[in-house]
PDB file of C-alpha atoms in Angstrom:
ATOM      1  CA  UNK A   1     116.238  84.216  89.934  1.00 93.00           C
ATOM      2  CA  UNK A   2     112.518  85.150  88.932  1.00 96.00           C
ATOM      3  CA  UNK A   3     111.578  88.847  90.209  1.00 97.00           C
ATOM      4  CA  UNK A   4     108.848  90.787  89.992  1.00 97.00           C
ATOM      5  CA  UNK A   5     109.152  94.637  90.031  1.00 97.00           C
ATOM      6  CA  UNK A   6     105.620  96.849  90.228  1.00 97.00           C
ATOM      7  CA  UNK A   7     105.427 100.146  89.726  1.00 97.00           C
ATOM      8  CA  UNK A   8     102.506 102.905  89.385  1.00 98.00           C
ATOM      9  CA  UNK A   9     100.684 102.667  92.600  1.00 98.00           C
ATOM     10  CA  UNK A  10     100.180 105.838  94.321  1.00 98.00           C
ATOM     11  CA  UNK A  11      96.890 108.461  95.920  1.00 98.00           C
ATOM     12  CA  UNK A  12      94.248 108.441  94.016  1.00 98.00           C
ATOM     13  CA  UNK A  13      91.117 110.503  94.093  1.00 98.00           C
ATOM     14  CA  UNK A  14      88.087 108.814  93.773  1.00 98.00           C
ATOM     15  CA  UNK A  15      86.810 108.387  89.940  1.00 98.00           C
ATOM     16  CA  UNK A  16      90.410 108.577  88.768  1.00 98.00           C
ATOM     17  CA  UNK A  17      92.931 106.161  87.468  1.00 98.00           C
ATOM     18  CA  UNK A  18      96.190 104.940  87.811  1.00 98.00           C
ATOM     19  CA  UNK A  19      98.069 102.047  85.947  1.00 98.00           C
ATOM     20  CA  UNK A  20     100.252  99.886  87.480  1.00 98.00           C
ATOM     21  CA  UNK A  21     103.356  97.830  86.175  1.00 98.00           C
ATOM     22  CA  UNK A  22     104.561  94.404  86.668  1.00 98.00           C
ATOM     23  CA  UNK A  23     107.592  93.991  85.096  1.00 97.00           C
ATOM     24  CA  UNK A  24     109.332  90.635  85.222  1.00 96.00           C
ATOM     25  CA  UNK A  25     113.364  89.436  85.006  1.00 96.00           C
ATOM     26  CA  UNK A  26     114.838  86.340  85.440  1.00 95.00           C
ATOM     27  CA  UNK A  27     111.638  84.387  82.966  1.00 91.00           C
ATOM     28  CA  UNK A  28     113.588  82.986  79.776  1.00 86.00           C
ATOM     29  CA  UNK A  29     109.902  81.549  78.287  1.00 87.00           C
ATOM     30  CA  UNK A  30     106.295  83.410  78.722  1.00 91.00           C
ATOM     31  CA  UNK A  31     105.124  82.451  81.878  1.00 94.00           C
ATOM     32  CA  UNK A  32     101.664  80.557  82.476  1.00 95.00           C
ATOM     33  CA  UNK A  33     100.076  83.239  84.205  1.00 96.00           C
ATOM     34  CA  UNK A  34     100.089  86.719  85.463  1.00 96.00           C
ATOM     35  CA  UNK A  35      97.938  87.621  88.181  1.00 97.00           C
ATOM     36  CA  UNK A  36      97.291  90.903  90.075  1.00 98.00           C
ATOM     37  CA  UNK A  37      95.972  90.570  93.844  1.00 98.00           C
ATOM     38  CA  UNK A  38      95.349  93.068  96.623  1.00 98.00           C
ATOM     39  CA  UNK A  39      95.172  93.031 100.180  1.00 98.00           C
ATOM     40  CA  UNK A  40      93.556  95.810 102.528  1.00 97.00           C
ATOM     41  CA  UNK A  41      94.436  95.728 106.468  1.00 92.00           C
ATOM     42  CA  UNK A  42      92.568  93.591 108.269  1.00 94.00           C
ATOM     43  CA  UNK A  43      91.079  91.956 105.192  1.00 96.00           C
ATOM     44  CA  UNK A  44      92.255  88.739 103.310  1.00 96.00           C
ATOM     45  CA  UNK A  45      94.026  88.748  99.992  1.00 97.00           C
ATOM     46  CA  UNK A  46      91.882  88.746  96.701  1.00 97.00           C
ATOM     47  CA  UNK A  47      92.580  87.785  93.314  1.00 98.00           C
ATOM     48  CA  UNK A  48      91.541  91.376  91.326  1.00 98.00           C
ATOM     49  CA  UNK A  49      93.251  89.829  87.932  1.00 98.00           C
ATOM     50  CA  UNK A  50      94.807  87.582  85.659  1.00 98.00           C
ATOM     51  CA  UNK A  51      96.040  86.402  82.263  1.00 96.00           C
ATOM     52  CA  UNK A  52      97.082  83.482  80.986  1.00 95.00           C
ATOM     53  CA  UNK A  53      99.121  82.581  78.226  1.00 91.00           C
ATOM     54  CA  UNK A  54      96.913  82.238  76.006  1.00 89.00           C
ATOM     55  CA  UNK A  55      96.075  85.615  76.364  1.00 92.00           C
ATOM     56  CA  UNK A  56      92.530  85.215  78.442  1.00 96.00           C
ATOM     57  CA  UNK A  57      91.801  87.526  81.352  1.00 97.00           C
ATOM     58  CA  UNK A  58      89.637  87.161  84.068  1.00 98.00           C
ATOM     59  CA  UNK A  59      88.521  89.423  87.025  1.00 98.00           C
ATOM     60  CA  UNK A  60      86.959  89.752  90.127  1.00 97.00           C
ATOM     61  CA  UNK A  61      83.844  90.739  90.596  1.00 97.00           C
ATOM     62  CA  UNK A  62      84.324  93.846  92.753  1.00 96.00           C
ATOM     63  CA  UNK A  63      86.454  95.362  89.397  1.00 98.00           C
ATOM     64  CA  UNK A  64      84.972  93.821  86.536  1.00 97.00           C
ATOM     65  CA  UNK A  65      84.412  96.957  84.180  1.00 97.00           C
ATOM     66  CA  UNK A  66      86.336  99.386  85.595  1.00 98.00           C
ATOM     67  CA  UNK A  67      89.985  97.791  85.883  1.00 98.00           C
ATOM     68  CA  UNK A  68      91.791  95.826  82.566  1.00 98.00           C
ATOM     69  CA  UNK A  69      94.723  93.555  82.443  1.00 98.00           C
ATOM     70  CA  UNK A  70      97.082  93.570  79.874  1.00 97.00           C
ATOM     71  CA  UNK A  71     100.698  91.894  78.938  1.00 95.00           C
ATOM     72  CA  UNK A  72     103.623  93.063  76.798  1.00 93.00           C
ATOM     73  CA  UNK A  73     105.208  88.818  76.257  1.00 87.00           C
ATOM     74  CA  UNK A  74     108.236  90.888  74.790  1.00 88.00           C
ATOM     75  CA  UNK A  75     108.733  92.741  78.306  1.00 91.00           C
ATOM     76  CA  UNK A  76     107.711  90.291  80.272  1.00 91.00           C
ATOM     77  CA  UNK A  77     105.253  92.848  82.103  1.00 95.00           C
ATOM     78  CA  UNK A  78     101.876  92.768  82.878  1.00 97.00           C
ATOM     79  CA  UNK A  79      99.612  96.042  83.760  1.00 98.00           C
ATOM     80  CA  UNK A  80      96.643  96.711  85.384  1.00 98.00           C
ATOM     81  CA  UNK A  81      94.717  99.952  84.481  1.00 98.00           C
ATOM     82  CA  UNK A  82      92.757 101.197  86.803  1.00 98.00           C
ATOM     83  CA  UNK A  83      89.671 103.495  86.293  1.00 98.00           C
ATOM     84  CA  UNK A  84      86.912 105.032  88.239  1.00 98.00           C
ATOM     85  CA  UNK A  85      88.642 104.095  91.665  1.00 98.00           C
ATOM     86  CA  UNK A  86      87.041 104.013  94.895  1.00 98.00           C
ATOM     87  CA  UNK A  87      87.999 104.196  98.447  1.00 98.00           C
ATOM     88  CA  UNK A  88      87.467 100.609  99.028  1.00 97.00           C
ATOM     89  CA  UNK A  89      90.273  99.738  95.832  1.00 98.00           C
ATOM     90  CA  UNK A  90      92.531 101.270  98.827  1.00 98.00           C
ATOM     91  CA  UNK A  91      95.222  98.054  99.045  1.00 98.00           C
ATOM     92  CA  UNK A  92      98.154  96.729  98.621  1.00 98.00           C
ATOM     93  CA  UNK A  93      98.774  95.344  94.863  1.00 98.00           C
ATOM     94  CA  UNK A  94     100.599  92.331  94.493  1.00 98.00           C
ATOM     95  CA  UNK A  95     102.328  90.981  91.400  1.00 98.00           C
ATOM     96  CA  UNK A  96     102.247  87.284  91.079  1.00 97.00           C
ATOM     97  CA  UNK A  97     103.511  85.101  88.275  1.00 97.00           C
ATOM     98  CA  UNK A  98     103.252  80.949  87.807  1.00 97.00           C
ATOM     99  CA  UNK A  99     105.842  79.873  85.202  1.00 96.00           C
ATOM    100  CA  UNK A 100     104.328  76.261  83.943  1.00 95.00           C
ATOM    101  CA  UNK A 101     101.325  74.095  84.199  1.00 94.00           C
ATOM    102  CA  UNK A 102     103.747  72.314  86.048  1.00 95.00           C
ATOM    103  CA  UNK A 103     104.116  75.128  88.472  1.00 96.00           C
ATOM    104  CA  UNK A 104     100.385  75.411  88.694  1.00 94.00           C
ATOM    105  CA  UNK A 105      99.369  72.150  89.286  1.00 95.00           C
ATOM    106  CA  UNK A 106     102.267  72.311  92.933  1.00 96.00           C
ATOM    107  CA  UNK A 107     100.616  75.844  93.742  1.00 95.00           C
ATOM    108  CA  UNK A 108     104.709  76.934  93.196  1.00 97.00           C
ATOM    109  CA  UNK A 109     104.780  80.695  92.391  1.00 97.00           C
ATOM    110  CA  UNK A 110     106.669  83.829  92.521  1.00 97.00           C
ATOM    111  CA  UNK A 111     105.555  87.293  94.270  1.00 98.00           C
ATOM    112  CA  UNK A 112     106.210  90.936  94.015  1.00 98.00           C
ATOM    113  CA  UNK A 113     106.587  93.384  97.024  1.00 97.00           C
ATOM    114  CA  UNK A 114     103.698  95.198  96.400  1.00 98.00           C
ATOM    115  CA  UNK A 115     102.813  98.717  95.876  1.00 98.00           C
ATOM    116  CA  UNK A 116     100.225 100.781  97.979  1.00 98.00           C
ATOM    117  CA  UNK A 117      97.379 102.237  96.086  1.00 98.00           C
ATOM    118  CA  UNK A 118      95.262 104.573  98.640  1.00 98.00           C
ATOM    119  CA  UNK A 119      92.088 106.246  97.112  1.00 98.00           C
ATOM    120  CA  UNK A 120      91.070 109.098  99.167  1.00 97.00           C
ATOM    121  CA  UNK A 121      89.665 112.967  98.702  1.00 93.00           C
TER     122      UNK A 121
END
């Protein structure tokens, strides 16, 4: 079965960085996309990144120039550095991963459990 396992979330103080991990089993072909989304309390979920296979990355507009998406096809893991953080990158990081066109075209897709990032002096 498909499962996503993130890593590298943590506290933060403002202006620094962390880099999380995405690391995914169960995938016996590159998957269509990767994406990275975050959720604060009390806010809804927002798409921060993602790749595709052919290696194009988009972002959202609230990180574009301080956070960068990358993808290791022979690990199967995607990572999202993060630089310059502020308070209000404080969230919960999802992992998310669509396997085919197929896939995308249904809205079917797989989820990490998250990991907290809190950015706070």
């Amino acid at each position: 079965q498909v499962q996503l396992v993130e890593t590298g979330g943590g506290l933060v103080q403002p202006g620094g960085s962390l880099r999380l991990s995405c690391a995914a089993s169960g995938i016996s072909f590159t998957p269509y996309a990767m994406r990275w989304y975050r959720q604060a309390p009390g806010k809804q979920r927002e798409l921060v990144a993602s790749i595709i296979v052919g290696g194009t990355t988009n972002y959202g507009d609230s990180v574009k120039g301080r956070f960068t998406m990358s993808r290791d096809n022979a690990k199967n893991t995607a990572y999202l550095q993060m630089n310059n953080l502020k308070p209000e990158d404080t969230a919960v990081y999802f992992c998310n991963v669509v396997l085919s066109f197929i896939d995308a075209s249904t809205n079917k897709d797989y989820w990490g459990q998250g990991t907290q990032v809190t950015v706070s002096s």
